[in-house]
């Protein structure tokens, strides 16, 4: 009756009177979004299909752009002003402001968020790392300097250049940690950064980003530091952290996370530095392993570089490799930033995403041939 020509559009005033006269039980937040959509199109009218998509919580790229065009006209206050929320809803609001740079995206995520499926990937990875650490710690009776026990390096999980034919080691090394300090920092960052990212962007995207950082770390070490073994999830942790930090920097004006300037400064320049202490005439406590005591990006990488090229005393084996940290950071800044900037948009529709995947696949293919032929051709002594 209101659209006799079957155009699919009616005026905003007509729709408002329809809602009022029939007392339609529409979510006020979704009603505001629909008004924003109407004010964002050329006709200034309500679209029937947009109404259907909004009520059914469907959202396409064009739908998101339309909301973004009309978001300035939204009459409601920001999420921070809402009162009477439960503990979980307050946590969801905190995650929205922590991760998303756009107020419209934050509101959309807040109102359509569901507890199922929960963010299980990062929690499962962290729990597995803790269990593996406890098992080896109890077995070896060493909780801080496990690497000095000969049985530690015999683990089928550790990446070792002498066992590179066992391809699973390029990923499973992330479950092994050199000590309580490394495990503590990695687990803390995985829960503080990884879980909120997974809540917003989903298990598939964040698990892919994390595992891509882990794999990039091990294959990079196999190419650039051909004698060094590798343990720890620093590659994946650096991928998550660098992606999140890059997203904050790229969307600085829109980010509303608490104390963002102070947190950025601490992340870039602060570190917990502790010179490696000698043990029975051996190298430092991390001898021969790529570690991350405090994944604070620049400072930790600088510390790893210093240990690699200027060890405190003569070492019987290779010093810690810093390439896994850098590889994870590069994956996070490139591939991760694309993922985080595409909230609820299809990655398959973006040309840049396919370029990144092709580049990553090419790098992995090169690493496979390198590990097959280069060690024998170069005569690398392991």
Coordinates of C-alpha atoms in Angstrom, one line a residue:
X1 CA 0.0 0.0 0.0
X2 CA 2.8 2.4 0.8
X3 CA 4.8 1.5 -2.3
X4 CA 2.3 1.1 -5.1
X5 CA 5.0 1.3 -7.8
X6 CA 6.9 -1.5 -6.2
X7 CA 10.2 0.4 -6.0
X8 CA 11.4 -1.1 -2.8
X9 CA 11.7 2.4 -1.1
X10 CA 9.4 4.5 1.1
X11 CA 10.0 7.8 2.8
X12 CA 11.6 8.0 6.2
X13 CA 8.6 9.9 7.6
X14 CA 6.2 7.3 6.2
X15 CA 8.2 4.5 7.8
X16 CA 8.4 6.3 11.1
X17 CA 4.6 6.7 11.2
X18 CA 4.2 3.0 10.3
X19 CA 6.4 1.9 13.2
X20 CA 4.6 4.2 15.6
X21 CA 1.1 3.4 14.5
X22 CA 1.6 -0.4 14.6
X23 CA 4.0 -0.4 17.6
X24 CA 6.5 -2.5 15.8
X25 CA 9.0 -4.2 18.2
X26 CA 12.2 -3.0 16.5
X27 CA 15.5 -2.9 18.2
X28 CA 16.2 0.9 18.7
X29 CA 19.8 0.4 17.7
X30 CA 18.8 -1.3 14.4
X31 CA 16.2 1.4 13.9
X32 CA 18.9 4.1 14.2
X33 CA 21.1 2.2 11.7
X34 CA 18.2 2.0 9.2
X35 CA 17.6 5.7 9.5
X36 CA 21.4 6.2 8.9
X37 CA 21.1 4.1 5.8
X38 CA 18.2 6.1 4.6
X39 CA 20.0 9.4 5.1
X40 CA 23.1 8.0 3.4
X41 CA 21.4 7.2 0.0
X42 CA 20.5 9.7 -2.7
X43 CA 16.7 9.5 -2.2
X44 CA 16.7 9.7 1.6
X45 CA 14.3 6.8 1.7
X46 CA 14.1 3.5 3.6
X47 CA 15.0 0.4 1.5
X48 CA 12.9 -2.7 2.1
X49 CA 15.8 -5.1 1.4
X50 CA 18.0 -3.2 3.8
X51 CA 15.3 -3.5 6.4
X52 CA 15.2 -7.3 5.9
X53 CA 19.0 -7.6 6.0
X54 CA 19.2 -5.5 9.2
X55 CA 16.5 -7.5 11.0
X56 CA 18.1 -10.8 10.0
X57 CA 21.6 -9.5 11.0
X58 CA 23.0 -9.9 7.5
X59 CA 25.6 -7.4 6.4
X60 CA 27.3 -7.0 3.1
X61 CA 30.2 -4.7 2.1
X62 CA 27.8 -2.3 0.4
X63 CA 25.5 -2.4 3.4
X64 CA 28.5 -1.5 5.6
X65 CA 29.5 1.4 3.3
X66 CA 26.0 2.7 3.4
X67 CA 26.0 2.7 7.2
X68 CA 29.3 4.4 7.2
X69 CA 28.0 7.2 4.9
X70 CA 25.1 7.9 7.2
X71 CA 26.6 7.3 10.6
X72 CA 27.1 11.0 11.4
X73 CA 23.4 11.5 11.6
X74 CA 22.8 8.8 14.2
X75 CA 21.0 10.3 17.1
X76 CA 22.1 7.8 19.8
X77 CA 25.0 8.3 22.1
X78 CA 28.1 6.3 22.0
X79 CA 28.4 2.9 23.7
X80 CA 30.4 4.4 26.6
X81 CA 27.4 6.2 27.8
X82 CA 25.2 3.1 28.2
X83 CA 24.5 2.2 31.8
X84 CA 23.1 -0.9 33.6
X85 CA 25.1 -3.4 31.6
X86 CA 26.1 -6.8 33.1
X87 CA 29.7 -7.8 33.5
X88 CA 29.9 -9.8 30.3
X89 CA 28.3 -7.0 28.3
X90 CA 30.7 -4.5 29.7
X91 CA 33.6 -6.8 28.7
X92 CA 32.1 -7.0 25.1
X93 CA 31.9 -3.2 25.1
X94 CA 35.6 -3.0 26.2
X95 CA 36.5 -5.4 23.4
X96 CA 34.6 -3.3 20.8
X97 CA 36.5 -0.2 21.8
X98 CA 39.8 -2.1 22.1
X99 CA 39.7 -3.6 18.6
X100 CA 37.4 -1.6 16.3
X101 CA 38.2 1.9 15.0
X102 CA 34.7 2.9 13.8
X103 CA 31.8 3.8 16.2
X104 CA 29.3 2.2 13.8
X105 CA 31.3 -1.0 13.7
X106 CA 31.6 -1.0 17.5
X107 CA 27.8 -0.6 17.9
X108 CA 27.1 -3.3 15.3
X109 CA 29.5 -5.7 17.0
X110 CA 28.1 -4.9 20.5
X111 CA 24.5 -5.5 19.6
X112 CA 24.9 -8.5 17.4
X113 CA 27.6 -10.3 19.4
X114 CA 26.7 -13.8 20.6
X115 CA 28.6 -16.0 23.1
X116 CA 28.5 -19.0 20.7
X117 CA 31.0 -19.8 19.3
X118 CA 33.4 -18.8 22.1
X119 CA 37.0 -17.7 21.4
X120 CA 38.4 -21.2 21.8
X121 CA 41.5 -21.2 19.6
X122 CA 43.7 -18.9 21.6
X123 CA 42.6 -20.4 24.8
X124 CA 43.2 -23.9 23.6
X125 CA 46.7 -23.0 22.2
X126 CA 47.7 -21.3 25.5
X127 CA 46.3 -24.2 27.6
X128 CA 48.2 -26.7 25.5
X129 CA 51.4 -24.7 25.9
X130 CA 51.0 -24.7 29.6
X131 CA 50.3 -28.4 29.8
X132 CA 53.3 -29.3 27.6
X133 CA 55.6 -27.0 29.7
X134 CA 54.3 -28.6 33.0
X135 CA 54.9 -32.1 31.6
X136 CA 58.4 -31.5 30.5
X137 CA 59.2 -29.5 33.7
X138 CA 58.0 -32.3 35.9
X139 CA 59.9 -34.9 33.8
X140 CA 63.2 -33.0 33.7
X141 CA 62.8 -31.3 37.1
X142 CA 63.8 -28.0 35.5
X143 CA 61.4 -25.1 35.3
X144 CA 63.6 -22.2 34.2
X145 CA 66.6 -23.5 32.1
X146 CA 65.1 -26.6 30.5
X147 CA 67.2 -26.3 27.4
X148 CA 70.3 -27.6 29.2
X149 CA 68.8 -31.0 29.7
X150 CA 69.7 -33.3 26.8
X151 CA 66.2 -34.8 26.8
X152 CA 64.7 -31.4 26.1
X153 CA 66.1 -31.2 22.6
X154 CA 65.1 -34.7 21.8
X155 CA 61.4 -33.7 22.0
X156 CA 59.5 -34.4 18.7
X157 CA 58.0 -31.0 19.1
X158 CA 61.1 -28.8 18.9
X159 CA 62.2 -27.5 15.6
X160 CA 65.8 -28.5 14.9
X161 CA 67.6 -28.1 11.6
X162 CA 68.9 -31.7 11.8
X163 CA 65.3 -32.9 11.9
X164 CA 63.8 -30.5 9.3
X165 CA 62.5 -33.4 7.2
X166 CA 59.9 -33.9 9.9
X167 CA 57.6 -31.1 8.7
X168 CA 55.4 -31.0 11.7
X169 CA 58.2 -29.5 13.7
X170 CA 57.9 -26.2 11.8
X171 CA 54.6 -25.7 13.6
X172 CA 54.7 -27.8 16.8
X173 CA 57.7 -25.9 18.2
X174 CA 55.2 -23.3 19.3
X175 CA 54.1 -25.6 22.1
X176 CA 57.6 -25.7 23.7
X177 CA 59.0 -22.9 25.8
X178 CA 62.4 -22.4 27.3
X179 CA 61.3 -21.4 30.7
X180 CA 58.6 -19.8 32.9
X181 CA 59.5 -16.3 31.8
X182 CA 59.0 -16.9 28.1
X183 CA 55.8 -19.0 28.6
X184 CA 54.4 -16.3 30.9
X185 CA 54.8 -13.4 28.5
X186 CA 53.6 -15.3 25.5
X187 CA 50.6 -16.7 27.3
X188 CA 49.7 -13.3 28.7
X189 CA 49.8 -11.6 25.3
X190 CA 47.9 -14.4 23.6
X191 CA 45.1 -14.0 26.1
X192 CA 45.1 -10.2 26.4
X193 CA 45.4 -9.6 22.6
X194 CA 44.5 -12.8 20.9
X195 CA 41.2 -13.5 22.7
X196 CA 39.7 -10.1 22.0
X197 CA 40.9 -10.3 18.3
X198 CA 39.3 -13.7 18.0
X199 CA 36.0 -12.5 19.6
X200 CA 35.7 -9.7 17.0
X201 CA 37.2 -11.3 13.8
X202 CA 36.4 -15.0 14.4
X203 CA 38.4 -18.2 14.9
X204 CA 39.2 -18.7 11.2
X205 CA 40.9 -15.4 10.6
X206 CA 42.8 -15.2 13.9
X207 CA 44.0 -18.8 13.8
X208 CA 45.2 -18.4 10.3
X209 CA 47.1 -15.2 11.2
X210 CA 48.7 -16.9 14.3
X211 CA 49.7 -20.1 12.5
X212 CA 51.0 -18.1 9.5
X213 CA 53.3 -16.2 11.9
X214 CA 54.5 -19.4 13.6
X215 CA 55.2 -21.0 10.2
X216 CA 56.9 -17.9 8.9
X217 CA 59.1 -17.8 11.9
X218 CA 60.4 -21.3 11.6
X219 CA 61.0 -21.3 7.9
X220 CA 62.7 -17.9 8.1
X221 CA 65.1 -19.3 10.7
X222 CA 65.7 -22.4 8.6
X223 CA 66.8 -20.0 5.8
X224 CA 68.7 -17.3 7.6
X225 CA 70.1 -19.1 10.7
X226 CA 70.6 -22.6 9.5
X227 CA 72.2 -23.9 12.7
X228 CA 69.7 -22.7 15.3
X229 CA 66.9 -24.7 16.8
X230 CA 63.7 -23.0 17.7
X231 CA 61.0 -23.1 20.5
X232 CA 58.3 -20.8 21.6
X233 CA 55.2 -19.2 20.1
X234 CA 56.9 -15.9 19.5
X235 CA 56.3 -15.9 15.7
X236 CA 52.5 -16.1 16.2
X237 CA 52.5 -13.7 19.2
X238 CA 54.4 -11.1 17.1
X239 CA 52.0 -11.6 14.3
X240 CA 49.0 -10.8 16.5
X241 CA 50.7 -7.9 18.3
X242 CA 52.1 -6.2 15.2
X243 CA 48.8 -6.5 13.4
X244 CA 46.9 -5.0 16.4
X245 CA 49.5 -2.2 16.8
X246 CA 49.5 -1.4 13.1
X247 CA 45.7 -1.3 13.1
X248 CA 45.8 1.2 16.0
X249 CA 48.3 3.4 14.3
X250 CA 46.4 3.3 10.9
X251 CA 43.2 4.2 12.6
X252 CA 44.5 6.4 15.4
X253 CA 41.8 9.0 15.3
X254 CA 39.0 6.5 15.4
X255 CA 40.4 4.2 18.1
X256 CA 38.9 4.8 21.5
X257 CA 40.8 2.2 23.5
X258 CA 41.8 3.5 27.0
X259 CA 45.2 5.1 27.3
X260 CA 46.1 4.3 23.7
X261 CA 49.1 6.8 23.6
X262 CA 50.6 5.5 26.8
X263 CA 50.1 1.9 25.8
X264 CA 51.7 2.5 22.4
X265 CA 54.7 4.1 24.0
X266 CA 55.1 1.2 26.4
X267 CA 54.7 -1.4 23.7
X268 CA 57.4 0.3 21.5
X269 CA 60.1 1.3 24.0
X270 CA 59.6 -0.6 27.2
X271 CA 61.2 -4.0 27.9
X272 CA 62.3 -6.2 30.7
X273 CA 66.0 -6.5 30.2
X274 CA 68.0 -9.1 32.0
X275 CA 71.5 -10.1 30.8
X276 CA 71.9 -13.8 30.3
X277 CA 73.7 -15.4 33.3
X278 CA 76.4 -18.0 32.7
X279 CA 75.7 -21.5 33.8
X280 CA 78.6 -24.0 34.2
X281 CA 80.7 -22.2 31.5
X282 CA 77.9 -22.5 28.9
X283 CA 76.2 -19.8 26.9
X284 CA 73.4 -17.7 28.2
X285 CA 70.2 -19.3 29.5
X286 CA 68.6 -19.3 26.0
X287 CA 71.7 -20.7 24.2
X288 CA 70.7 -21.9 20.7
X289 CA 67.0 -21.1 20.9
X290 CA 64.9 -18.4 19.5
X291 CA 63.1 -16.8 22.5
X292 CA 61.0 -13.9 23.5
X293 CA 61.3 -12.9 27.1
X294 CA 59.2 -9.8 26.7
X295 CA 57.5 -9.4 23.3
X296 CA 57.7 -5.6 23.3
X297 CA 58.5 -5.4 19.6
X298 CA 61.4 -3.1 19.0
X299 CA 63.2 -3.5 22.3
X300 CA 63.0 -7.3 22.4
X301 CA 64.1 -7.6 18.8
X302 CA 67.1 -5.3 19.6
X303 CA 67.9 -7.5 22.6
X304 CA 67.8 -10.6 20.5
X305 CA 70.1 -9.0 17.9
X306 CA 72.5 -8.1 20.6
X307 CA 72.6 -11.6 22.0
X308 CA 73.0 -13.1 18.5
X309 CA 76.0 -11.1 17.4
X310 CA 77.6 -10.0 20.7
X311 CA 77.2 -12.9 23.3
X312 CA 78.4 -12.2 26.8
X313 CA 80.9 -15.0 26.7
X314 CA 82.1 -17.7 24.3
X315 CA 79.4 -20.0 23.3
X316 CA 79.5 -23.7 22.5
X317 CA 76.6 -23.4 20.1
X318 CA 74.6 -20.8 18.1
X319 CA 73.1 -17.8 20.0
X320 CA 69.4 -17.0 19.9
X321 CA 68.0 -16.3 16.5
X322 CA 65.9 -13.1 16.2
X323 CA 64.5 -13.8 12.7
X324 CA 61.4 -15.6 14.0
X325 CA 60.4 -12.4 15.8
X326 CA 60.9 -10.3 12.6
X327 CA 59.1 -12.8 10.4
X328 CA 56.0 -12.9 12.7
X329 CA 56.0 -9.1 12.8
X330 CA 56.1 -8.8 9.0
X331 CA 53.2 -11.3 8.7
X332 CA 51.2 -9.3 11.2
X333 CA 51.8 -5.9 9.6
X334 CA 51.1 -7.1 6.0
X335 CA 48.6 -10.0 6.2
X336 CA 47.2 -9.2 9.6
X337 CA 46.5 -5.6 8.9
X338 CA 44.4 -6.6 5.9
X339 CA 42.4 -9.0 8.1
X340 CA 41.8 -6.5 10.9
X341 CA 40.7 -3.7 8.5
X342 CA 38.2 -6.0 6.9
X343 CA 35.7 -6.4 9.7
X344 CA 32.7 -8.4 8.4
X345 CA 33.9 -8.0 4.8
X346 CA 34.8 -10.9 2.6
X347 CA 38.5 -11.2 2.1
X348 CA 37.9 -13.1 -1.1
X349 CA 36.6 -10.0 -2.8
X350 CA 39.8 -8.0 -2.1
X351 CA 42.6 -8.1 -4.6
X352 CA 45.2 -7.2 -2.0
X353 CA 44.4 -10.3 0.0
X354 CA 45.1 -12.6 -2.9
X355 CA 48.4 -10.8 -3.6
X356 CA 49.4 -11.3 0.0
X357 CA 48.4 -15.0 -0.1
X358 CA 50.4 -15.5 -3.3
X359 CA 53.5 -13.8 -1.8
X360 CA 53.2 -15.9 1.3
X361 CA 52.8 -19.1 -0.7
X362 CA 55.7 -18.3 -2.9
X363 CA 57.9 -17.7 0.1
X364 CA 56.9 -21.1 1.6
X365 CA 57.6 -22.8 -1.7
X366 CA 61.0 -21.3 -1.8
X367 CA 61.6 -22.4 1.8
X368 CA 60.7 -26.0 0.9
X369 CA 63.3 -26.1 -1.9
X370 CA 65.8 -24.4 0.3
X371 CA 65.4 -26.9 3.1
X372 CA 65.7 -29.8 0.6
X373 CA 68.8 -28.7 -1.3
X374 CA 70.6 -25.7 0.3
X375 CA 71.9 -27.4 3.4
X376 CA 73.8 -30.0 1.3
X377 CA 74.9 -27.5 -1.3
X378 CA 76.2 -25.0 1.3
X379 CA 77.7 -27.7 3.5
X380 CA 76.0 -26.4 6.6
X381 CA 77.4 -27.8 9.8
X382 CA 74.6 -28.6 12.2

